Coordinates of C-alpha atoms and ligand atoms in Angstrom, one line a residue:
M835 CA -26.5 -23.2 0.1
T836 CA -26.2 -21.4 -3.2
E837 CA -28.0 -23.1 -6.1
T838 CA -25.5 -24.2 -8.7
T839 CA -26.1 -26.0 -11.9
H840 CA -22.6 -26.6 -13.2
P841 CA -21.6 -30.3 -12.9
L842 CA -18.2 -29.4 -11.4
A843 CA -19.8 -27.1 -8.7
T844 CA -19.6 -30.0 -6.2
I845 CA -18.1 -28.0 -3.3
P846 CA -20.6 -25.8 -1.4
R847 CA -19.6 -22.2 -1.9
E848 CA -19.2 -21.6 1.8
E849 CA -16.6 -24.3 1.9
L850 CA -14.4 -23.1 -0.9
L851 CA -12.5 -20.5 1.1
S852 CA -11.6 -22.9 4.0
R853 CA -10.6 -25.7 1.6
A854 CA -8.4 -23.3 -0.4
E855 CA -6.8 -21.9 2.8
A856 CA -6.1 -25.3 4.2
D857 CA -4.3 -26.5 1.1
P858 CA -0.6 -26.7 1.9
L859 CA 0.1 -26.3 -1.9
R860 CA -1.5 -22.9 -2.0
P861 CA 1.1 -20.1 -2.6
R862 CA 1.5 -17.5 0.2
F863 CA 3.3 -14.6 -1.5
H864 CA 1.9 -14.9 -5.1
F865 CA -1.5 -13.4 -5.8
V866 CA -4.3 -16.0 -5.8
S867 CA -8.0 -15.5 -6.1
P868 CA -9.9 -15.6 -2.7
A869 CA -10.9 -19.2 -3.8
G870 CA -12.4 -20.8 -6.9
W871 CA -10.9 -20.3 -10.3
L872 CA -8.4 -17.7 -11.6
N873 CA -6.8 -17.5 -15.0
D874 CA -5.6 -14.6 -17.2
P875 CA -4.4 -11.2 -15.9
N876 CA -6.6 -8.4 -17.3
G877 CA -6.6 -4.7 -17.2
V878 CA -3.2 -4.5 -15.6
S879 CA -2.4 -0.9 -14.9
Q880 CA -1.4 1.9 -12.6
W881 CA -4.1 4.5 -12.1
K882 CA -3.4 7.6 -10.0
G883 CA -0.7 5.8 -8.2
T884 CA -2.6 2.6 -7.4
Y885 CA -1.8 -0.6 -9.2
H886 CA -4.8 -2.5 -10.5
L887 CA -4.9 -6.2 -11.2
F888 CA -8.0 -7.7 -12.7
Y889 CA -8.2 -11.3 -13.5
Q890 CA -10.4 -14.0 -15.0
Y891 CA -12.4 -15.4 -12.0
N892 CA -15.0 -18.0 -11.2
P893 CA -16.1 -17.8 -7.5
E894 CA -18.4 -20.7 -8.0
G895 CA -15.5 -23.2 -7.9
A896 CA -12.2 -24.2 -9.2
F897 CA -13.2 -24.6 -12.9
H898 CA -13.5 -22.3 -15.9
H899 CA -17.1 -21.3 -16.3
R900 CA -19.2 -18.1 -16.5
I901 CA -16.0 -16.0 -16.1
Q902 CA -16.2 -12.7 -14.2
W903 CA -13.5 -10.1 -13.7
G904 CA -12.0 -10.3 -10.2
H905 CA -10.2 -7.2 -9.0
A906 CA -7.4 -6.4 -6.6
T907 CA -5.5 -3.2 -5.9
S908 CA -2.0 -2.5 -4.6
K909 CA 0.2 0.4 -3.6
D910 CA 3.4 -1.6 -4.0
L911 CA 2.8 -4.6 -6.4
V912 CA 3.5 -6.8 -3.3
T913 CA 0.4 -6.8 -1.1
W914 CA -3.0 -6.8 -2.6
I915 CA -6.5 -5.6 -1.4
D916 CA -9.4 -7.6 -2.8
Q917 CA -12.0 -5.3 -4.4
P918 CA -15.5 -6.1 -5.6
V919 CA -15.9 -8.1 -8.8
A920 CA -15.6 -5.6 -11.7
L921 CA -17.5 -7.3 -14.4
E922 CA -20.0 -10.1 -14.3
P923 CA -21.9 -11.7 -17.1
S924 CA -25.4 -10.2 -17.7
A925 CA -28.2 -10.7 -20.2
G926 CA -26.7 -9.6 -23.6
P927 CA -23.4 -10.1 -25.4
D928 CA -21.5 -11.2 -22.3
A929 CA -24.1 -13.5 -20.9
E930 CA -21.8 -16.5 -20.9
G931 CA -18.7 -14.7 -19.6
C932 CA -16.6 -11.6 -19.5
W933 CA -13.4 -12.9 -21.1
S934 CA -10.0 -11.2 -21.3
G935 CA -9.3 -7.6 -22.0
V936 CA -7.5 -4.4 -21.1
L937 CA -7.9 -1.1 -19.3
V938 CA -7.3 2.2 -21.1
N939 CA -7.5 5.8 -20.0
D940 CA -10.1 7.5 -22.3
G941 CA -9.4 11.2 -21.5
G942 CA -9.6 10.6 -17.8
T943 CA -12.3 7.9 -17.9
P944 CA -11.2 4.4 -17.0
T945 CA -12.4 2.1 -19.8
L946 CA -12.3 -1.6 -20.2
V947 CA -12.3 -3.3 -23.5
Y948 CA -13.0 -7.0 -23.1
S949 CA -14.4 -10.1 -24.9
G950 CA -18.1 -10.7 -24.2
R951 CA -19.0 -14.3 -24.6
F952 CA -22.4 -15.3 -25.9
E953 CA -23.6 -18.4 -27.8
D954 CA -20.1 -19.8 -27.8
Q955 CA -18.5 -16.9 -29.5
E956 CA -16.6 -13.8 -28.2
L957 CA -17.0 -10.2 -29.4
P958 CA -15.5 -6.9 -28.2
C959 CA -17.3 -5.1 -25.5
V960 CA -16.7 -1.9 -23.5
A961 CA -17.4 -0.8 -19.9
V962 CA -16.6 2.5 -18.2
G963 CA -15.5 2.9 -14.6
S964 CA -16.1 5.2 -11.7
P965 CA -13.2 7.4 -10.8
D966 CA -12.0 4.9 -8.2
L967 CA -12.3 2.0 -10.8
L968 CA -14.6 0.1 -8.4
E969 CA -17.9 0.4 -10.3
W970 CA -18.3 -0.5 -14.0
T971 CA -21.0 0.3 -16.4
K972 CA -21.3 -1.7 -19.7
D973 CA -21.9 0.3 -22.8
P974 CA -25.4 -0.2 -24.3
R975 CA -23.8 -0.4 -27.8
N976 CA -22.0 -3.7 -26.8
P977 CA -20.7 -5.6 -28.7
V978 CA -18.9 -2.7 -30.2
I979 CA -17.7 -4.8 -33.0
K980 CA -20.6 -6.9 -34.2
A981 CA -18.7 -9.7 -36.0
P982 CA -15.2 -10.9 -36.9
P983 CA -13.9 -9.6 -40.3
A984 CA -16.3 -10.8 -43.1
G985 CA -15.0 -13.3 -45.5
V986 CA -12.2 -14.7 -43.4
D987 CA -12.4 -18.2 -42.1
I988 CA -11.3 -17.8 -38.5
T989 CA -10.4 -20.4 -35.8
A990 CA -11.4 -18.1 -32.9
Y991 CA -11.5 -14.3 -32.2
R992 CA -11.0 -12.7 -28.8
D993 CA -8.7 -10.7 -26.4
H994 CA -7.6 -7.2 -26.9
C995 CA -4.6 -4.8 -27.0
V996 CA -5.7 -1.2 -27.2
W997 CA -3.5 1.9 -27.5
R998 CA -3.6 5.5 -28.5
E999 CA -1.6 6.8 -31.4
G1000 CA -2.0 10.6 -31.9
S1001 CA -5.7 11.3 -31.9
T1002 CA -6.7 7.7 -32.8
W1003 CA -7.3 4.6 -30.9
R1004 CA -5.9 1.3 -32.3
Q1005 CA -7.0 -2.1 -31.3
L1006 CA -5.7 -5.7 -31.9
V1007 CA -8.0 -8.6 -31.5
G1008 CA -6.4 -12.1 -31.4
S1009 CA -7.4 -14.6 -33.9
G1010 CA -6.3 -17.3 -36.4
I1011 CA -7.0 -17.8 -40.1
R1012 CA -7.9 -21.4 -40.8
H1013 CA -5.3 -23.4 -42.7
R1014 CA -2.8 -20.5 -42.3
G1015 CA -2.0 -19.5 -38.7
G1016 CA -2.5 -17.2 -35.8
T1017 CA -3.0 -13.5 -36.3
A1018 CA -4.0 -10.2 -34.8
F1019 CA -6.6 -8.1 -36.5
L1020 CA -6.1 -4.4 -36.4
Y1021 CA -8.9 -1.9 -36.0
E1022 CA -9.1 1.9 -35.6
S1023 CA -11.5 4.2 -33.8
N1024 CA -12.0 7.8 -32.5
D1025 CA -14.2 6.9 -29.6
L1026 CA -13.5 3.2 -28.6
R1027 CA -17.1 2.4 -29.7
S1028 CA -17.1 2.7 -33.4
W1029 CA -14.3 0.6 -35.0
D1030 CA -13.0 0.4 -38.6
Y1031 CA -11.3 -2.8 -39.6
V1032 CA -7.9 -2.2 -41.0
G1033 CA -6.6 -5.7 -41.7
P1034 CA -4.4 -8.4 -40.2
L1035 CA -1.3 -6.9 -38.5
V1036 CA 0.7 -10.0 -39.2
I1037 CA -0.2 -13.6 -40.0
G1038 CA 1.7 -16.6 -38.5
D1039 CA 2.4 -19.8 -40.4
A1040 CA 1.1 -22.9 -38.5
S1041 CA 2.7 -25.2 -41.2
Q1042 CA 6.1 -24.0 -40.0
G1043 CA 7.8 -26.3 -37.4
D1044 CA 6.4 -29.3 -35.7
P1045 CA 3.2 -28.7 -33.7
S1046 CA 4.9 -30.4 -30.7
D1047 CA 7.7 -27.8 -30.8
T1048 CA 8.0 -25.4 -27.9
D1049 CA 8.0 -22.5 -30.4
W1050 CA 5.2 -23.6 -32.7
T1051 CA 3.0 -20.6 -33.3
G1052 CA -0.3 -22.4 -33.1
T1053 CA -3.6 -21.9 -35.0
M1054 CA -4.8 -19.0 -33.0
W1055 CA -3.1 -16.2 -31.0
E1056 CA -4.7 -15.5 -27.6
C1057 CA -4.0 -12.4 -25.5
V1058 CA -2.0 -10.4 -28.0
D1059 CA 0.1 -7.7 -26.4
L1060 CA 2.0 -5.2 -28.7
F1061 CA 4.4 -2.7 -27.1
R1062 CA 7.6 -0.8 -27.7
A1063 CA 10.3 -2.3 -25.5
G1064 CA 12.9 0.2 -24.4
E1065 CA 12.5 3.9 -25.2
G1066 CA 9.6 5.4 -27.1
S1067 CA 6.0 4.5 -27.8
L1068 CA 4.3 2.6 -30.5
G1069 CA 4.3 4.3 -33.9
S1070 CA 7.1 6.8 -32.9
A1071 CA 10.6 6.9 -34.4
A1072 CA 12.6 4.1 -32.8
A1073 CA 16.1 3.5 -31.8
A1074 CA 17.6 0.2 -33.0
D1075 CA 17.8 -1.1 -29.4
S1076 CA 14.1 -0.4 -28.8
P1077 CA 12.3 -3.2 -30.7
D1078 CA 8.6 -3.5 -31.0
V1079 CA 7.3 -6.6 -29.4
L1080 CA 4.2 -8.7 -30.2
V1081 CA 3.5 -11.1 -27.4
F1082 CA 0.9 -13.8 -28.0
S1083 CA -0.2 -17.1 -26.4
A1084 CA -0.2 -19.8 -29.0
W1085 CA -3.4 -21.8 -28.9
D1086 CA -4.6 -24.8 -30.8
D1087 CA -8.0 -26.4 -30.8
G1088 CA -8.7 -25.7 -27.2
E1089 CA -5.2 -26.3 -26.0
T1090 CA -3.3 -23.5 -24.3
R1091 CA 0.3 -24.1 -25.7
H1092 CA 2.8 -21.4 -24.7
P1093 CA 3.6 -17.7 -24.8
L1094 CA 5.8 -16.5 -27.6
Y1095 CA 6.9 -13.1 -28.9
W1096 CA 8.0 -11.6 -32.1
T1097 CA 10.5 -8.8 -32.1
G1098 CA 10.3 -6.6 -35.1
R1099 CA 8.9 -3.2 -36.2
Y1100 CA 5.4 -2.0 -36.1
S1101 CA 4.9 0.7 -38.8
G1102 CA 1.8 1.9 -40.6
D1103 CA -0.7 -0.9 -40.5
T1104 CA 1.6 -3.9 -40.3
F1105 CA 4.2 -5.5 -38.0
E1106 CA 7.4 -6.7 -39.7
P1107 CA 8.7 -9.6 -37.7
E1108 CA 12.4 -10.1 -37.3
A1109 CA 12.7 -13.0 -34.9
L1110 CA 10.4 -15.3 -32.9
H1111 CA 11.3 -16.1 -29.3
R1112 CA 9.9 -18.2 -26.4
L1113 CA 8.7 -15.9 -23.7
D1114 CA 9.0 -18.4 -20.8
Y1115 CA 10.6 -21.9 -20.9
G1116 CA 7.8 -23.1 -18.7
G1117 CA 5.4 -22.8 -21.6
R1118 CA 1.8 -23.1 -20.5
F1119 CA 2.8 -22.4 -16.9
F1120 CA 3.2 -18.7 -17.8
Y1121 CA 0.2 -18.3 -20.1
A1122 CA -1.8 -15.3 -21.4
P1123 CA 0.7 -12.7 -20.2
Q1124 CA -0.3 -9.0 -20.2
S1125 CA 1.9 -6.0 -19.6
F1126 CA 1.7 -2.3 -18.9
Q1127 CA 3.9 0.7 -18.4
D1128 CA 3.7 2.1 -14.9
D1129 CA 4.0 5.7 -13.8
S1130 CA 7.8 5.4 -13.6
G1131 CA 8.0 4.1 -17.2
R1132 CA 8.7 0.5 -16.2
R1133 CA 7.2 -2.3 -18.3
I1134 CA 5.6 -4.8 -16.0
M1135 CA 4.2 -8.2 -17.0
F1136 CA 2.0 -10.7 -15.3
G1137 CA 1.1 -14.2 -16.5
W1138 CA -1.2 -17.0 -15.4
M1139 CA 0.5 -19.9 -13.8
Q1140 CA -2.0 -22.6 -14.6
E1141 CA -2.4 -25.9 -12.8
G1142 CA -0.4 -29.0 -13.5
R1143 CA -2.8 -31.2 -11.5
S1144 CA -6.0 -32.7 -12.7
E1145 CA -9.2 -30.7 -12.8
A1146 CA -10.8 -33.0 -10.3
A1147 CA -7.9 -32.4 -7.8
A1148 CA -8.2 -28.6 -8.3
V1149 CA -12.0 -28.7 -7.8
E1150 CA -11.5 -30.7 -4.6
S1151 CA -9.0 -28.3 -3.3
G1152 CA -11.4 -25.3 -3.8
W1153 CA -9.0 -23.2 -5.8
S1154 CA -7.1 -23.1 -9.1
G1155 CA -4.6 -20.8 -10.8
V1156 CA -1.8 -18.5 -9.5
M1157 CA -0.8 -15.1 -10.8
S1158 CA 2.9 -14.8 -11.5
L1159 CA 4.9 -12.2 -9.6
P1160 CA 5.0 -8.9 -11.5
R1161 CA 8.0 -9.0 -13.9
L1162 CA 10.1 -6.2 -14.9
T1163 CA 10.5 -6.5 -18.7
T1164 CA 13.6 -5.0 -20.3
V1165 CA 15.6 -5.4 -23.5
A1166 CA 18.8 -7.5 -23.4
K1167 CA 21.9 -6.6 -25.4
D1168 CA 21.0 -9.2 -28.0
G1169 CA 17.6 -7.5 -28.6
T1170 CA 15.6 -10.2 -26.8
L1171 CA 13.5 -9.6 -23.7
E1172 CA 14.8 -10.2 -20.2
F1173 CA 12.8 -10.5 -17.1
A1174 CA 13.2 -10.1 -13.3
P1175 CA 10.7 -9.9 -10.5
V1176 CA 10.0 -6.3 -9.7
P1177 CA 12.5 -5.2 -6.9
E1178 CA 9.5 -4.4 -4.6
I1179 CA 9.2 -8.2 -4.0
G1180 CA 12.4 -7.9 -1.9
K1181 CA 10.2 -6.4 0.9
L1182 CA 9.0 -9.8 1.7
R1183 CA 12.5 -11.2 2.4
R1184 CA 13.1 -12.4 6.0
N1185 CA 15.9 -14.4 7.7
H1186 CA 18.8 -13.9 5.4
I1187 CA 21.3 -16.8 5.0
S1188 CA 24.5 -16.5 3.1
V1189 CA 26.1 -19.7 1.8
P1190 CA 30.0 -19.4 1.7
A1191 CA 31.6 -18.9 -1.7
Q1192 CA 33.4 -22.1 -2.7
V1193 CA 34.4 -24.3 -5.6
L1194 CA 32.1 -27.3 -6.4
V1195 CA 33.5 -30.1 -8.3
G1196 CA 31.5 -32.7 -10.3
A1197 CA 30.6 -35.8 -8.2
G1198 CA 32.4 -34.1 -5.3
T1199 CA 30.8 -33.1 -2.0
P1200 CA 27.6 -31.0 -2.2
A1201 CA 27.6 -27.6 -0.6
T1202 CA 26.1 -27.5 2.9
T1203 CA 23.4 -24.9 2.5
A1204 CA 21.5 -24.7 5.9
V1205 CA 18.8 -23.2 3.8
S1206 CA 15.3 -24.7 3.9
G1207 CA 11.7 -23.7 3.5
N1208 CA 8.8 -23.7 1.1
Q1209 CA 8.5 -19.9 0.7
L1210 CA 11.9 -18.9 -0.5
D1211 CA 13.9 -16.4 -2.5
L1212 CA 17.3 -17.7 -3.6
E1213 CA 19.9 -15.7 -5.4
L1214 CA 23.0 -17.3 -6.8
D1215 CA 25.9 -16.2 -8.8
V1216 CA 27.9 -19.0 -10.3
Q1217 CA 30.6 -19.5 -12.9
L1218 CA 30.6 -22.8 -14.8
A1219 CA 33.7 -24.2 -16.5
P1220 CA 33.1 -25.5 -20.1
G1221 CA 31.1 -28.7 -19.8
A1222 CA 30.1 -28.1 -16.1
E1223 CA 26.7 -28.7 -14.7
I1224 CA 25.2 -27.6 -11.4
R1225 CA 22.0 -28.8 -9.7
L1226 CA 20.0 -26.8 -7.2
G1227 CA 17.5 -29.0 -5.4
V1228 CA 14.4 -27.4 -3.7
L1229 CA 11.5 -28.8 -1.7
A1230 CA 13.4 -32.0 -1.0
S1231 CA 11.9 -34.4 1.5
A1232 CA 14.1 -35.6 4.3
D1233 CA 14.1 -39.2 2.9
G1234 CA 15.1 -37.9 -0.6
A1235 CA 12.0 -39.3 -2.2
E1236 CA 10.8 -36.0 -3.5
Q1237 CA 12.9 -33.1 -4.8
T1238 CA 12.6 -30.5 -7.6
V1239 CA 15.8 -29.7 -9.4
I1240 CA 17.0 -26.7 -11.3
V1241 CA 19.9 -27.7 -13.6
L1242 CA 22.3 -25.2 -15.2
S1243 CA 24.8 -26.4 -17.7
R1244 CA 27.5 -25.0 -19.9
D1245 CA 28.3 -26.4 -23.4
A1246 CA 31.6 -28.3 -23.4
D1247 CA 32.9 -26.3 -26.4
G1248 CA 32.9 -23.2 -24.3
T1249 CA 30.4 -21.4 -26.6
P1250 CA 28.5 -18.6 -24.9
T1251 CA 25.4 -20.8 -24.4
G1252 CA 24.3 -23.4 -22.0
S1253 CA 20.9 -24.6 -20.8
L1254 CA 18.5 -24.1 -18.0
R1255 CA 16.3 -27.0 -17.2
L1256 CA 13.7 -27.9 -14.5
D1257 CA 13.7 -31.5 -13.6
R1258 CA 10.3 -32.3 -12.0
T1259 CA 10.6 -36.1 -12.4
R1260 CA 10.9 -36.5 -8.6
S1261 CA 8.8 -33.4 -7.7
S1262 CA 5.9 -35.4 -6.5
L1263 CA 4.9 -38.9 -5.5
D1264 CA 1.5 -38.1 -7.0
S1265 CA 1.7 -39.9 -10.4
A1266 CA -1.2 -37.8 -11.8
V1267 CA 0.6 -34.5 -11.9
D1268 CA 2.4 -32.9 -14.8
V1269 CA 6.2 -33.6 -14.5
E1270 CA 7.2 -32.9 -18.1
D1271 CA 10.8 -31.6 -18.5
K1272 CA 11.0 -27.9 -19.1
S1273 CA 14.2 -26.3 -20.6
G1274 CA 15.6 -23.7 -22.8
P1275 CA 18.9 -22.1 -24.0
L1276 CA 20.8 -20.1 -21.5
P1277 CA 22.9 -17.2 -22.8
M1278 CA 26.1 -16.8 -20.7
T1279 CA 29.4 -15.0 -21.0
D1280 CA 32.4 -17.0 -19.7
G1281 CA 30.1 -19.4 -18.0
R1282 CA 28.7 -16.8 -15.6
V1283 CA 25.0 -17.3 -14.5
R1284 CA 23.0 -15.2 -12.2
L1285 CA 20.2 -17.3 -10.9
R1286 CA 17.1 -16.3 -9.0
V1287 CA 14.6 -18.9 -7.8
L1288 CA 11.3 -18.0 -6.1
V1289 CA 9.6 -21.0 -4.5
D1290 CA 6.1 -20.5 -3.2
R1291 CA 4.8 -23.9 -2.3
S1292 CA 3.3 -25.2 -5.6
A1293 CA 4.6 -22.2 -7.6
V1294 CA 8.2 -21.8 -8.9
E1295 CA 9.6 -19.0 -10.8
I1296 CA 13.2 -19.2 -12.1
F1297 CA 15.2 -16.5 -13.8
A1298 CA 18.6 -17.4 -15.2
N1299 CA 20.5 -14.5 -16.8
G1300 CA 17.1 -13.0 -17.3
K1301 CA 15.5 -16.0 -19.0
P1302 CA 12.4 -17.2 -17.1
L1303 CA 11.2 -20.7 -16.5
T1304 CA 7.9 -20.9 -14.6
A1305 CA 6.2 -24.0 -13.4
R1306 CA 3.9 -25.7 -10.9
I1307 CA 4.9 -28.6 -8.6
Y1308 CA 2.9 -30.6 -6.2
P1309 CA 5.1 -32.2 -3.5
T1310 CA 3.2 -34.6 -1.2
L1311 CA 5.7 -35.0 1.7
G1312 CA 6.1 -31.4 2.8
G1313 CA 9.8 -31.4 2.2
E1314 CA 11.7 -28.1 2.5
G1315 CA 15.3 -29.1 1.8
V1316 CA 17.6 -27.1 -0.4
S1317 CA 20.8 -28.6 -1.8
L1318 CA 23.5 -27.5 -4.3
A1319 CA 26.0 -29.7 -6.1
A1320 CA 28.1 -29.8 -9.2
T1321 CA 27.3 -32.9 -11.2
E1322 CA 29.8 -32.3 -14.0
G1323 CA 33.0 -30.3 -14.2
S1324 CA 33.9 -27.4 -11.9
V1325 CA 31.6 -24.7 -10.7
R1326 CA 32.6 -21.6 -8.8
L1327 CA 30.0 -20.5 -6.4
L1328 CA 30.5 -16.8 -6.2
S1329 CA 27.6 -16.0 -3.9
F1330 CA 24.4 -17.6 -2.7
D1331 CA 21.9 -15.6 -0.7
A1332 CA 18.7 -17.0 0.6
W1333 CA 15.7 -15.6 2.3
T1334 CA 12.4 -17.0 3.5
M1335 CA 9.4 -15.0 2.2
A1336 CA 6.6 -13.5 4.2
G1337 CA 3.0 -14.2 3.1
V1338 CA 0.8 -11.4 1.7
F1339 CA -2.7 -12.4 2.7
E1340 CA -3.0 -12.5 6.5
E1341 CA -6.7 -11.8 6.8
T1342 CA -9.6 -14.0 5.9
R1343 CA -10.7 -13.2 2.4
S1344 CA -14.2 -13.1 0.9
L1345 CA -15.3 -14.8 -2.3
L1346 CA -17.2 -11.7 -3.3
P1347 CA -15.3 -8.9 -1.7
E1348 CA -16.9 -5.6 -0.6
R1349 CA -15.4 -2.3 -1.6
K1350 CA -12.5 -1.2 0.6
Ligands
DQQ1052 N1 -8.6 -17.0 -21.4 C1 -9.8 -16.1 -21.6 C2 -9.8 -15.8 -23.1 C3 -8.4 -16.0 -23.5 C4 -8.0 -17.2 -22.7 C5 -11.0 -16.8 -21.1 C6 -6.5 -17.4 -22.5 O1 -10.3 -14.5 -23.3 O2 -8.3 -16.2 -24.8 O3 -11.0 -17.0 -19.7 O4 -6.1 -18.2 -21.4

């Protein structure tokens, strides 16, 4: 048995894979690590046609410790090939972990910029890759930035967004200024090794709003991601419908709160925010998102779907953390972002069922769906009358004791908004799991809602008129029922298509994969 010292490393390594594989709650068409722990997406990119997904990984067990960079590649964003671990802690500035970062193309050389952790603090480090991106060499000059900006009292300092503007590299490092709010420090460099500090790009105000609010900006910004949404690139002239977007994950004193984004304009050395938005109504269940532009110009985002069960339960199961499906990120007419799973995911659809169009009336007879399963893709088009509410139940047990419910409602006054809510109060008989209500405003014109729901055992991703709500659920009874009913007013069901989804990992995986 491998010698381990961490107190949570209670499951022998050779048992982790079989435990993870045997867990009925483990997703089958989302990317998950071979076993052990997974958190943030890192270095998401397309390189010479191949998609690369790196991720925060601990193969020692399902807990966050001595983090490495796991790596998987894909030709289609749907099926993934495990590749060897890309970065592993070693004596020096990343001895305690290789934390989050990005991949950039340095004149043809794949280069990672990541946070090396040592003596409980993180500093920027660089590693260069072989042409196939499978072998990585750390730069002897690491850490390439020796300390956070002098004279600023910071709450934390880590994670990177790096881009090229003309002949210069620019970098953001996520941070927070004590007693003020989250921030992203801006740096400049000609060679990715020697960096000049420019200043804070923008500073949040943690005294604004209630810290319990779902859009509180926190005391530190993790995983900052700045990009031009729509046409153009950062720093170039911009059309009004192509906002610059600063995504960050609001953090506070060790607590991963939720992803948010500012729309606004990046110009010179600052970002002028216009409006703050919630990125995903599931909050912490879509955390630390990172995006990239693929070869066809699409902006694609991944996020970490963290666990909603206890650490002890995860450790026992042998695995923790799910990567979201890749999300196509576009600009809606109102200037906010909208999201949809990339169309490639449709390749996994099997056994199409179409539920007949019909009118559902509050407290009337529920629709008979004949749809069931725990790996599902559901696509609905509904029209809600003012004041109407419709409930889509999934993963329902035959006895009705467990069920997860997606609720769409339209305001009674007929305004162009309603709400999207995920009711998890009856998702699980296990009283220890997170069942907090998740909800957010749902823009709609004339009550029309296009709803997409992807259920993958314990992972649920919901998109309603482009607004995402991501969460984890832990049913104990193995229920697979799907139901649809109007609970208030009248709802016209225009279409309802359902598919079961094929799994993406058929072969036995290895904790420490070999090169393929
Ligand atoms: N996870 C990484 C950090 C980052 C955090 C450590 C966000 O770099 O700030 O695993 O989930």
